[in-house]
XYZ file of C-alpha atoms in Angstrom:
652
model
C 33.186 -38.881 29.990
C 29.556 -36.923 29.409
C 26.779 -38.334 30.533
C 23.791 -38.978 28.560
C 20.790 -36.933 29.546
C 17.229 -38.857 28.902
C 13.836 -37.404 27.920
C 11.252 -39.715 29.462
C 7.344 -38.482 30.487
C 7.575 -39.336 34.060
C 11.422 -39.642 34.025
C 13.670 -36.742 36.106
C 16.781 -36.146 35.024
C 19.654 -37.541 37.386
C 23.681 -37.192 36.464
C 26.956 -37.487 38.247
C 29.799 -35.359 36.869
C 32.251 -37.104 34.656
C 35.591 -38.187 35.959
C 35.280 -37.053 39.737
C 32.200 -37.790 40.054
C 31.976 -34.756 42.590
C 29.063 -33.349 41.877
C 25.288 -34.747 41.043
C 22.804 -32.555 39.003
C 19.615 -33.338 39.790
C 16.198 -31.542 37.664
C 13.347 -32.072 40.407
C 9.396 -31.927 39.892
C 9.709 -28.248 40.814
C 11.528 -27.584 37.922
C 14.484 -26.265 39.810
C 18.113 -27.060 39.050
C 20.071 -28.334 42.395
C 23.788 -29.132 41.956
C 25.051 -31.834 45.442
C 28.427 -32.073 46.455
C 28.805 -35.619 46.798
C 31.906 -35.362 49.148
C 30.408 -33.312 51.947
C 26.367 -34.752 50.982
C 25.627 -31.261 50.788
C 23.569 -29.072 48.581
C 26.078 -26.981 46.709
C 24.287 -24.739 44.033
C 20.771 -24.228 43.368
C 19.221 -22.360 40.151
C 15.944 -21.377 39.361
C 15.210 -21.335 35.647
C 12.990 -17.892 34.786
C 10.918 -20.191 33.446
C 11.246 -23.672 35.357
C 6.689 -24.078 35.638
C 6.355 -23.490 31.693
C 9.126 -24.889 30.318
C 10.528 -27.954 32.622
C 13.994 -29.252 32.095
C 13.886 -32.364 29.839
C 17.696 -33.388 30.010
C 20.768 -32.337 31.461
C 24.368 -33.617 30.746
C 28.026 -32.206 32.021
C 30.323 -30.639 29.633
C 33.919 -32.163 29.827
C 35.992 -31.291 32.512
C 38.163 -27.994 32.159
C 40.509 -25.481 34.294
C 38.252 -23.325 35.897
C 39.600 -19.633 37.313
C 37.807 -19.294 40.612
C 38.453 -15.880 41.411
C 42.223 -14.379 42.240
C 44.572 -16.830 42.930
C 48.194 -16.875 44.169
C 51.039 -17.276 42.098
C 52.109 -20.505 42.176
C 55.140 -22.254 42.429
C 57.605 -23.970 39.545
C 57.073 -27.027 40.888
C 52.951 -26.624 40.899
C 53.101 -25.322 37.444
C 52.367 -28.564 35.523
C 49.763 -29.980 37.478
C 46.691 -27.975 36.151
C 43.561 -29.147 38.548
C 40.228 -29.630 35.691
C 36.699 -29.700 37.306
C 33.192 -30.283 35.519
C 31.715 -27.043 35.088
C 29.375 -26.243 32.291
C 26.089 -28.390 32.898
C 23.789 -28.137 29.696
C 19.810 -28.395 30.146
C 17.150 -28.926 27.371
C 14.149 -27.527 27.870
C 9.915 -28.131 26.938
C 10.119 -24.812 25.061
C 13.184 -25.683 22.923
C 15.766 -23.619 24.232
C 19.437 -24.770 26.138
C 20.631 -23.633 29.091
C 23.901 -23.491 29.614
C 25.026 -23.187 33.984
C 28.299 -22.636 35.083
C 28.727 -24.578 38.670
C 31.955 -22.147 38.984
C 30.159 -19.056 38.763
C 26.423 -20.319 40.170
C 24.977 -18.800 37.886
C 23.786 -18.551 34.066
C 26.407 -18.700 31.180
C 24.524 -18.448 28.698
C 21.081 -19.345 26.950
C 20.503 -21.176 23.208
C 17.968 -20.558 21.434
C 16.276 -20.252 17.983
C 17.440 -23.427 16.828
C 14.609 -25.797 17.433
C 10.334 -25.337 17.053
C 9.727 -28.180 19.300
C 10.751 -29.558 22.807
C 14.520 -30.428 23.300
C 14.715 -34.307 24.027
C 18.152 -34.785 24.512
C 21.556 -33.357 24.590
C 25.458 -34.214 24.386
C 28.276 -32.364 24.597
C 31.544 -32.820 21.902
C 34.714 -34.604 24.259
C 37.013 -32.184 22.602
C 35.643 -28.804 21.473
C 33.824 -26.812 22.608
C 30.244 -27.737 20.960
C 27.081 -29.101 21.661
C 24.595 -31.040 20.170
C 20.792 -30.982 20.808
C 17.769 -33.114 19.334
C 14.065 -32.025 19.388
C 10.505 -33.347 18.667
C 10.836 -31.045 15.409
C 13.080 -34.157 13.957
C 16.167 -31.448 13.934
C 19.350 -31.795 15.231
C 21.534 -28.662 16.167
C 25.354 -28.427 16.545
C 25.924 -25.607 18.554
C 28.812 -23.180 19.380
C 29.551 -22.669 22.047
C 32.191 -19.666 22.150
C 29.279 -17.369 19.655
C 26.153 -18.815 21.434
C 24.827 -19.550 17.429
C 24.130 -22.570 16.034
C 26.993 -23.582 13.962
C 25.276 -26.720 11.444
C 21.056 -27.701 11.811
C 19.607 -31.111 9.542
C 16.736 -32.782 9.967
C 17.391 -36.344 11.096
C 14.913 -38.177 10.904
C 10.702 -38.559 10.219
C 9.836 -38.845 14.153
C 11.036 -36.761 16.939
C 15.055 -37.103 17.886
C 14.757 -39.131 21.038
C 18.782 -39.902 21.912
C 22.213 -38.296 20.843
C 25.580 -39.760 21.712
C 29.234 -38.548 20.033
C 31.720 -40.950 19.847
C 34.948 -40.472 21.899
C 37.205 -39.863 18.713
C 34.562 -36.862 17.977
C 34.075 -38.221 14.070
C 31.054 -40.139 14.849
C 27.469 -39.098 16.021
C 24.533 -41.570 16.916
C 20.576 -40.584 16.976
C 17.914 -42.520 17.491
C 14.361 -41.387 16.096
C 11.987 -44.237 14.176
C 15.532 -45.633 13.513
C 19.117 -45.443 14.572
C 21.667 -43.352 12.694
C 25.422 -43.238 12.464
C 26.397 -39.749 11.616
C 29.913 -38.222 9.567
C 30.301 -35.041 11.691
C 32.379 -33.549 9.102
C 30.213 -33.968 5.801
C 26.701 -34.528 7.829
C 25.748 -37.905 6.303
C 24.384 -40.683 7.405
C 27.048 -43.739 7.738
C 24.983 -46.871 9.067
C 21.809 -47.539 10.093
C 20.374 -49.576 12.352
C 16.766 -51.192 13.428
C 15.814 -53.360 16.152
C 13.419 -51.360 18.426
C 9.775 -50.866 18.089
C 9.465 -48.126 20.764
C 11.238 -44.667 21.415
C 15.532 -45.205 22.005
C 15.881 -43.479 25.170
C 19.779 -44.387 25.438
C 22.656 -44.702 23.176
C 26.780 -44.983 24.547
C 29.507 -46.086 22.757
C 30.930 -48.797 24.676
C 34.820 -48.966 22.939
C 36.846 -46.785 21.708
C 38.070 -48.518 18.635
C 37.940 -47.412 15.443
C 35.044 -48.761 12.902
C 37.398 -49.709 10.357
C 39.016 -52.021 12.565
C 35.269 -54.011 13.024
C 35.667 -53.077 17.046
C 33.312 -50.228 17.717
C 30.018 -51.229 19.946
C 27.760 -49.172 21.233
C 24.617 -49.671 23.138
C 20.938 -48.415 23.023
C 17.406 -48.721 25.115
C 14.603 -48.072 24.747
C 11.011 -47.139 26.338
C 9.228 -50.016 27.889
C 11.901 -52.577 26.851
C 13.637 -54.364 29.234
C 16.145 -55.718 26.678
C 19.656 -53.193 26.417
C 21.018 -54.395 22.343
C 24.784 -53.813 21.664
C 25.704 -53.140 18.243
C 28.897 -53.955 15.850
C 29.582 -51.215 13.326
C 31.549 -53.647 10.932
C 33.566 -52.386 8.066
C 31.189 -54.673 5.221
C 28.248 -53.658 6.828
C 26.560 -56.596 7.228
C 25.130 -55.142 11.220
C 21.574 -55.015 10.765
C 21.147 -57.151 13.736
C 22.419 -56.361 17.431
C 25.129 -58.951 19.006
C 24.378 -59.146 22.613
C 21.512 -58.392 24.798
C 21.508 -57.473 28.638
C 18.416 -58.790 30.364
C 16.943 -55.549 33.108
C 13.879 -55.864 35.645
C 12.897 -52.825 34.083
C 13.361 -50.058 31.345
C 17.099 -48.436 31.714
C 16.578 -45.017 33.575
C 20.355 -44.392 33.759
C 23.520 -45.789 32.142
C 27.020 -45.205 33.469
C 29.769 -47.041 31.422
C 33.336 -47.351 31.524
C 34.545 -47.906 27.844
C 37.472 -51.059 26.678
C 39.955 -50.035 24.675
C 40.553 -53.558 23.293
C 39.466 -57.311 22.964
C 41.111 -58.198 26.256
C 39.899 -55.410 28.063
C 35.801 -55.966 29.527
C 33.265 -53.281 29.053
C 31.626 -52.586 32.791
C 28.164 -51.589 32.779
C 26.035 -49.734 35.609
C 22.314 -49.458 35.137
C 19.686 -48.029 36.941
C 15.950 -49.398 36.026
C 12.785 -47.474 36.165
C 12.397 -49.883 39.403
C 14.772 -48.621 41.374
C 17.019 -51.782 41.257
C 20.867 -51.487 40.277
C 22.168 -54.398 37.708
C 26.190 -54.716 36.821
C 27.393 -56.100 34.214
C 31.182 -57.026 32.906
C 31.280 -58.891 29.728
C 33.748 -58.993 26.670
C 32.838 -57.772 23.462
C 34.533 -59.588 20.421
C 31.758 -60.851 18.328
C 28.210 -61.983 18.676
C 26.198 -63.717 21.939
C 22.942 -66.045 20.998
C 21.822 -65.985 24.460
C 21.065 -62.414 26.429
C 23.583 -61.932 29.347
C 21.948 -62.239 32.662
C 23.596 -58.984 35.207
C 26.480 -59.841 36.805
C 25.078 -58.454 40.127
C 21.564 -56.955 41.083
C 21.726 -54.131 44.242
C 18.513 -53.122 46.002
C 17.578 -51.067 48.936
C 15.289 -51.242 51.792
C 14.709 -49.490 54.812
C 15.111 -50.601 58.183
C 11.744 -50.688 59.316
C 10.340 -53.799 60.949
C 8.125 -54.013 57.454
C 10.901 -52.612 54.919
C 10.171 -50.947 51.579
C 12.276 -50.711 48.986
C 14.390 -47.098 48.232
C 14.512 -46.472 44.733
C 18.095 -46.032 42.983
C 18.498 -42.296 41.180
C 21.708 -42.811 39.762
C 24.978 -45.045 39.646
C 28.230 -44.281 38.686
C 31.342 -46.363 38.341
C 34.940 -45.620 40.098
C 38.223 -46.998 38.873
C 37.875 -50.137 41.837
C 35.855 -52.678 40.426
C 33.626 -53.098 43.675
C 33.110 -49.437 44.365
C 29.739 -47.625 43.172
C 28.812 -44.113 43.463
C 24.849 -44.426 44.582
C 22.441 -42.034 44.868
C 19.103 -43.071 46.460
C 15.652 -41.578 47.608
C 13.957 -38.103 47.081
C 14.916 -36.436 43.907
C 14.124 -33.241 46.421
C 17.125 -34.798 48.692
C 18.577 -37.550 47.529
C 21.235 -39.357 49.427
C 24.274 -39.897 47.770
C 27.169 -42.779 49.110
C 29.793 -44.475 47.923
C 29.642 -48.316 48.791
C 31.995 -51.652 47.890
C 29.526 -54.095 46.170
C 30.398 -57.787 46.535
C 30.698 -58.917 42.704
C 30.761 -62.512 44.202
C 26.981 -62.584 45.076
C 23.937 -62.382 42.797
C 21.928 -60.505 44.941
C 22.853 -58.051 46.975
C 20.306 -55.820 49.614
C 21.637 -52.509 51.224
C 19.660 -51.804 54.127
C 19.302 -47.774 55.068
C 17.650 -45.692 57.391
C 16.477 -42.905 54.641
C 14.521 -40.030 56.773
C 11.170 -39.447 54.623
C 10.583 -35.691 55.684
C 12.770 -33.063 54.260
C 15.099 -30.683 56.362
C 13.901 -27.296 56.046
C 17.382 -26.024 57.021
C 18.441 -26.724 53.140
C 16.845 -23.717 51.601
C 17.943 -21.118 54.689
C 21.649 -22.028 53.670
C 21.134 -21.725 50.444
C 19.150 -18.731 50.285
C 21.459 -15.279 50.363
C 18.235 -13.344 51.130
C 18.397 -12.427 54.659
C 16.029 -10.503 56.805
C 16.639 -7.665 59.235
C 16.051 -7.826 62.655
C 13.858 -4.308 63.712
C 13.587 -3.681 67.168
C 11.406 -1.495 69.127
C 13.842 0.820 69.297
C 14.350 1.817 65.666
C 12.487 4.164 63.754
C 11.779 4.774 60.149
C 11.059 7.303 57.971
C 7.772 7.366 55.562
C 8.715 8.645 52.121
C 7.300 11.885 51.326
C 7.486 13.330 55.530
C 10.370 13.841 56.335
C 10.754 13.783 60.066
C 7.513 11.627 60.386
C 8.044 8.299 62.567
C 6.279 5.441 61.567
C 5.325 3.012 64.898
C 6.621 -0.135 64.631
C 5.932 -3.919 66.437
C 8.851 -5.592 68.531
C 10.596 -8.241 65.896
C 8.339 -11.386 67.246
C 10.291 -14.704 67.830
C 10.932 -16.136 64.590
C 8.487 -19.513 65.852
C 5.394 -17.289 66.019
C 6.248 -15.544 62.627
C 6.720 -19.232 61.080
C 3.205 -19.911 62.019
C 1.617 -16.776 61.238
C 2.917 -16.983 57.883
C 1.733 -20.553 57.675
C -1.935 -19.596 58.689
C -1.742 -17.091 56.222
C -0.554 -18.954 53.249
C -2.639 -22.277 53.726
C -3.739 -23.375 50.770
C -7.254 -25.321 49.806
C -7.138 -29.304 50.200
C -8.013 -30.973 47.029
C -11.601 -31.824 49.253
C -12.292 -28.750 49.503
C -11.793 -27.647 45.881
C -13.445 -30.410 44.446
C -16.909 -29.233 46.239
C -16.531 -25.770 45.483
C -16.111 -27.044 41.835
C -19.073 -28.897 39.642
C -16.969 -31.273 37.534
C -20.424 -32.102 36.243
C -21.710 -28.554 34.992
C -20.597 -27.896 31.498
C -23.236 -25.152 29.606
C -24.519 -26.707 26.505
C -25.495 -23.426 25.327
C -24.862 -22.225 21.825
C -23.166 -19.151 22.686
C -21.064 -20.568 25.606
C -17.623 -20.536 24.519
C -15.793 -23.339 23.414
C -12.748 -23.395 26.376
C -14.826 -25.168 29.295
C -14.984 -28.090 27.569
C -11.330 -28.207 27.147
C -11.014 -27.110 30.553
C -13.010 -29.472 31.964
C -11.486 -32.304 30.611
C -7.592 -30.741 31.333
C -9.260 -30.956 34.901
C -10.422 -34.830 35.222
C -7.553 -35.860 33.424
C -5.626 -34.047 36.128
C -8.029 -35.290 39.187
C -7.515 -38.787 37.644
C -3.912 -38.677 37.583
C -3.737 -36.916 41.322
C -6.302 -39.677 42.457
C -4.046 -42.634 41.149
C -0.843 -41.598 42.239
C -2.759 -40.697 45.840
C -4.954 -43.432 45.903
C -7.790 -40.735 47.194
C -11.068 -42.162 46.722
C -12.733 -39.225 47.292
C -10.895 -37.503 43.911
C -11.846 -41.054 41.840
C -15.466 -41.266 42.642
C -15.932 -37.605 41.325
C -14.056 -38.212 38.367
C -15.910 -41.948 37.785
C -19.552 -40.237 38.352
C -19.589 -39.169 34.938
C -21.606 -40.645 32.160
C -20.675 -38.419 29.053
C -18.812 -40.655 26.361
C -17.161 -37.134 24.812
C -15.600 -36.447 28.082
C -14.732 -40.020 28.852
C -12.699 -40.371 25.733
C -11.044 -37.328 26.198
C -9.987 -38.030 29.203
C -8.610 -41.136 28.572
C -6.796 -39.896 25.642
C -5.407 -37.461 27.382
C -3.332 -39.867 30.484
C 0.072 -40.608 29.935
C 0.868 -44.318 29.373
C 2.488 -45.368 32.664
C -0.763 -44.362 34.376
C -2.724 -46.959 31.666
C -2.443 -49.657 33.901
C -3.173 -48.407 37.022
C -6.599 -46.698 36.038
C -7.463 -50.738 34.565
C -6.627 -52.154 38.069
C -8.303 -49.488 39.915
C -11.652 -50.414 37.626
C -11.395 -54.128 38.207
C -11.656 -53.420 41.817
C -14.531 -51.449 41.223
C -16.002 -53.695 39.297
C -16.413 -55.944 41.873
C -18.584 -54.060 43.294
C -22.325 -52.978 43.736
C -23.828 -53.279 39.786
C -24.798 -49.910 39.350
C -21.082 -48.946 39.680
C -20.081 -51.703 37.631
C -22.167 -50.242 35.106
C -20.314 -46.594 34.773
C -16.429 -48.912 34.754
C -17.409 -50.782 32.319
C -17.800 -47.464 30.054
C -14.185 -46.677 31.225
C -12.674 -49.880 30.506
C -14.164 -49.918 27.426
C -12.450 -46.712 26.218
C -9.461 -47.262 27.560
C -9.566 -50.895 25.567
C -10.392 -49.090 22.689
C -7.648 -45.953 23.144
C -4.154 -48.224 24.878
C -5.154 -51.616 22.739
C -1.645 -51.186 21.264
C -0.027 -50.296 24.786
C -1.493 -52.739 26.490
C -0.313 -55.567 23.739
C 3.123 -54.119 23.992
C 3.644 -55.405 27.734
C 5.650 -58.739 28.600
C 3.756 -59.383 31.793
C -0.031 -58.123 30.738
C -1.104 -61.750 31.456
C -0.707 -61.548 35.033
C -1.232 -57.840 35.024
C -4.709 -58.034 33.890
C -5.868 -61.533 34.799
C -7.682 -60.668 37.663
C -10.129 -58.458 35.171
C -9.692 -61.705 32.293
C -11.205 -63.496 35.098
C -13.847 -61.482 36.336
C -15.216 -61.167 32.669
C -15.241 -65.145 32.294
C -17.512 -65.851 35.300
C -19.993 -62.773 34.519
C -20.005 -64.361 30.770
C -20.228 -67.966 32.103
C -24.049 -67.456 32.427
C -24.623 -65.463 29.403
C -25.570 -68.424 27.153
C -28.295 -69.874 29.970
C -29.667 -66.157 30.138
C -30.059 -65.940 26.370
C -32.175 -68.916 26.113
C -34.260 -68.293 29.535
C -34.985 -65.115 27.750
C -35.806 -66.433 24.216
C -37.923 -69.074 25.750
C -40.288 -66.438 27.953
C -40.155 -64.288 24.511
C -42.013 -67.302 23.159
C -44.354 -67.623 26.020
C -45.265 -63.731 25.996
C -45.692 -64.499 22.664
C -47.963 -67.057 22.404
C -50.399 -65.823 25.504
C -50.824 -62.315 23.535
C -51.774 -64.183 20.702
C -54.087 -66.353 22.302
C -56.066 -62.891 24.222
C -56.218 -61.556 20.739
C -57.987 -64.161 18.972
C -60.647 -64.240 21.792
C -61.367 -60.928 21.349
C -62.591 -60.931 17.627
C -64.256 -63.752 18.219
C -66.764 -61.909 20.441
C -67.450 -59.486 17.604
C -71.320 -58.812 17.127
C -72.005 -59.276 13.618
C -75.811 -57.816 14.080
C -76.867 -54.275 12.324
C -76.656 -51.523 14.502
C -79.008 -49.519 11.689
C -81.448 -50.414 9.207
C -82.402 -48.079 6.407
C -84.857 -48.567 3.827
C -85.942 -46.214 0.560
C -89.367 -45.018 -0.650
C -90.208 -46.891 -3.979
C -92.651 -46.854 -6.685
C -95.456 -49.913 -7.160
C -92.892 -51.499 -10.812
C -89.823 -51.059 -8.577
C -91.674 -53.403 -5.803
C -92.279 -55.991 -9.260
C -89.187 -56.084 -10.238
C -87.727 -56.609 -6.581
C -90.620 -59.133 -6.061
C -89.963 -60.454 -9.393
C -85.745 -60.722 -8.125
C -86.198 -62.266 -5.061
C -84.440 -65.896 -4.500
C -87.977 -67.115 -3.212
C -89.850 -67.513 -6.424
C -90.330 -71.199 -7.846
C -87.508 -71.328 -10.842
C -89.711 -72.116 -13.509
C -90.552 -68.753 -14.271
C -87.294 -68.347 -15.184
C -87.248 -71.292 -17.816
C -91.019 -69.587 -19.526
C -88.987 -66.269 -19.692
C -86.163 -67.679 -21.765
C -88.084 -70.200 -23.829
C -90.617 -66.855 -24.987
C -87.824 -64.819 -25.512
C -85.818 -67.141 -27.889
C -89.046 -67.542 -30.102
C -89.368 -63.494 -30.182
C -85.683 -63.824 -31.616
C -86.637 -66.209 -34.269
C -89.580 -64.465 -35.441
C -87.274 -61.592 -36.125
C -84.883 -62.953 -37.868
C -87.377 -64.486 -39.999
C -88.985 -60.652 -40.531
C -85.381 -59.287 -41.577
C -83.555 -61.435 -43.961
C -81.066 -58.899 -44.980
C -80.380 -58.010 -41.375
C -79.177 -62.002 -41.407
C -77.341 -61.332 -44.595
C -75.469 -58.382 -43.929
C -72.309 -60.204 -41.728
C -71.655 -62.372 -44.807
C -71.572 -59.362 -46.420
C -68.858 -57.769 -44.592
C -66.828 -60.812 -44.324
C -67.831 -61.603 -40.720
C -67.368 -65.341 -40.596
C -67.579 -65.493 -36.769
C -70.633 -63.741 -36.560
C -72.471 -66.276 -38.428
C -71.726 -69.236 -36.123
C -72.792 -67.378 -33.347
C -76.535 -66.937 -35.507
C -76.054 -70.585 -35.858
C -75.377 -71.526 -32.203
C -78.348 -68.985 -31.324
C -81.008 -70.976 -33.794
C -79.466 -74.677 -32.553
């Protein structure tokens, strides 16, 4: 049975080998490929991709067991001659850059290398039970179906809109499931699409087949999860197709981080079910699939692990895998650099079950001297060696010092720089605004705080947060933000609600943090089950700061009004003081009528001069008109009716 392998962002792939379970595969954050021997808790292979920092491992899942040659061998005997021993040996691993790597565990080394089928990162892939082919899904929505015997890729379609997240082949070999925006049933032979299905609003991480019943027969389930859902669906492929909807629903602690399965072959046979949250808690489950379930199906059993200090902390769970006794689990537990694999009898009866275990937290060094075949000579004082070029010519050499003083020579010499240290010999803050600076510091600047963020969450170093925090540039803020991974969403949101807290001119720069973080993870942050008691500290916080708000607001409106009114008041007062009095006086020459006539004008004079004036003046008029008769004529002439009652009004 092939294990599933998982592309998750802070997820590191973690598989036992099918059937045997002798072996567990085990990608860590190095990028390096160690193989354990489960029997003997020893590290058994170790392989160093050529390029394990560029292009990481994504996924890794066993190839079906096989007879394996394992150098010469002696003839065996009649009776020996139908028992043929098959061992896992071909281990497949998808890669960031898009390639496969194919490992042999029986020759430690590399079988062969896949490439040119995909443009984008491989997410997941899953090997064919029966022949020898693989299949391989990638962000560039393509999935490959490789051969394995040429090294080519045999068939390539696209799949889906979004990025292949999850491949599983059914255990007949007809049928092939993919998850993208939406589940797909695939015919292997004609490359069609036979169902599909809908039900999950986040990435599928997981799909199995859980019988092995045909779908004609309205008895093949299978099972997906998905990312940041703590729900596992099972689907019915029914012959009328009416299966838009899943049938039951496991209830996890956490997001499945690794499935292991044993498949029923009929109604009266139970599925078991071993997974592994993101948590590190273990949930069984044993249930009987013949139709639908309203309710979700509560685990069975729940395993944790602690350690046996006076204060225990819990061990997170790697892996799981199921054995033919119902009570015995394959576990592996701890450091993905050394995990600790062991094989315990879980009581079923119990809901909750704690396995205490003294887990050492510092790493034997002694693992990579047996491992390594590189071994150093021993030179003693004694020898001598010839310099190329002079011949004869003996070089002076140094007694071989005890292998303690070389250990810490070679440690002086290769000590590296504490974060401390590099953060003062670098200015986070100094970015040249200059026109012909090139563009890459920014870029590099913000690659760097997003990196001294993440570093100072997972560390907790408040040192490497207060740097990154001191900034006030909104570009770099937002890009920074953008640039975090989601699981790290909610830490950075509790981290600045503590700091909140604090002095106000610190409050001041988190508030610009939570605000683009609000503004970049709304959707995230809706997403989560448990966000109200995740964030209600900071929901909190915000009410009793905006409590006083409204009292503020009118305190301030009402000394607006005062202000107001008092620089009104100073204002008025000063134009009222305004001297009205000329400054400057200035007077022009005139001649003896001009002082008549202004004499004459003045307001002073009695106003019966006026009265003589106009009384003379009207009998000057008359006499005139009196003179000119034809001058008085001459409107009636021309038709001028109006002009005559003015004459009129004149003589009245």
């Amino acid at each position: 049975m092939a294990a599933d392998g998982v592309s998750l962002s802070l997820q590191l792939p973690c598989v036992f080998s099918p059937k045997s379970r002798q072996y567990l595969a085990v990608c860590a954050q190095d990028g390096r490929l160690r193989v354990w021997n489960t029997d003997s808790k020893t590290l058994h292979q170790e392989f160093v991709p050529s390029a394990h920092l560029s292009a990481t491992c994504t996924c890794i899942a066993w190839g079906p067991c096989r007879t394996v040659k394992e150098g010469p061998q002696r003839k065996k005997r009649k009776s020996e001659v139908g028992h043929v021993e098959e061992k896992a040996d071909l281990l497949a691993m998808g890669t960031a850059a898009g390639t496969v790597l194919i490992y042999s565990t029986a020759k430690g080394a590399l079988h062969c290398t896949l490439d040119g089928g995909h443009s984008g990162g491989v997410n997941c892939v899953h090997w064919h039970p029966e022949d020898s082919l693989l299949y391989s899904g990638s962000d560039d929505t393509n999935i490959v179906e490789w051969d394995l015997q040429t090294g080519k890729t045999r068939s390539k379609w696209k799949a889906d809109r979004a990025a292949v997240t999850s491949l599983c082949v059914s255990p007949d070999g007809k049928l092939l499931l993919s998850a993208g925006h939406v589940i797909k049933m695939w015919d292997l032979e004609t490359k069609e699409v036979y169902r599909r299905f809908t039900g999950h609003s986040t990435a599928v991480t997981t799909l199995r087949f859980a019988t092995t019943r045909p779908p004609d027969s309205n008895g093949l389930y299978f099972l997906s999860g998905a990312a940041h859902d703590r729900l596992l669906s099972v689907w019915q492929v029914r012959e009328d197709g009416k299966d838009k909807n899943s049938v039951v629903s496991f209830t996890l602690t956490d997001e499945p981080q690794h499935i292991d399965l044993i498949t029923s072959g009929s109604k009266e046979e139970a599925v078991r079910l071993a997974v592994v949250c993101k948590d590190g808690q273990l949930h069984l489950f044993e249930h009987f699939l013949n139709g639908p379930c309203k309710k979700p199906l509560s685990p069975s059993c729940s395993v944790q692990m602690s350690d046996a200090k006076d204060s225990p902390m819990p061990i997170p769970l790697l892996a799981a895998a199921l054995g033919a006794d119902p009570r015995g689990v394959m576990l592996a537990y701890g450091n993905h650099l050394q995990p600790v694999m062991e094989k315990v009898e879980v009581n079923t009866a119990e809901r909750h079950v704690c396995l205490t275990r003294d887990v050492r937290t510092n790493l034997s060094l002694s693992m990579e001297t047996t491992v390594s075949k590189v071994k150093t000579p021993i030179v003693n004082a004694k020898s001598k060696v010839l310099v190329p070029g002079l011949p004869g010519h003996t070089a002076p050499l140094k007694a071989a010092a005890p292998q303690g003083t070389e250990k810490r020579k070679k440690d002086a010499d290769t000590k590296e720089m504490s974060i401390a240290e590099r953060l003062g010999e670098i200015d986070l803050e100094a970015v040249s605004d200059q026109k012909g600076a090139p563009k890459v510091a920014a870029s590099l600047q913000t690659d760097n705080f997003a990196v001294l963020l993440m570093q100072g969450l997972e560390s907790n170093d408040t040192d490497i947060l207060n740097k990154v925090f001191q900034t006030r540039k909104e570009a770099l803020i937002k890009k920074t933000v953008a640039r975090l991974p989601l699981p790290a969403v909610i830490p950075l949101v509790e981290e600045l609600t503590k700091r909140l807290q604090g002095h106000p001119l610190t409050a001041c720069l988190m508030v610009r943090w939570l605000k683009v973080v609000l503004m970049h993870h709304t959707s995230y942050l809706a997403s989560l089950p448990d966000l109200v008691t995740q964030l209600g500290v900071l929901y909190h916080m915000i009410e009793s700061r905006v409590k006083m708000f409204h009292k503020l607001t009118k305190l301030h409106g009402k000394l607006h009004l005062l202000t107001t009114q008092v620089a009104a008041n100073d204002s008025s007062a000063l134009v009222s003081e305004v001297d009205h009095t000329a400054k400057l006086v200035y007077e022009e020459e005139s001649s003896d009528e001009d002082d008549v006539s202004v004499d004459e004008a003045l307001p002073g004079e009695d106003s019966d001069h006026w009265e003589e004036e106009e009384a003379m003046q009207e009998e000057e008029d008359d006499d005139e008109q009196d003179e000119d008769p034809d001058r008085r004529t001459e409107p009636k002439a021309n038709g001028d009716e109006d002009m005559e009652h003015e004459n009129e009004s004149e003589e009245e």
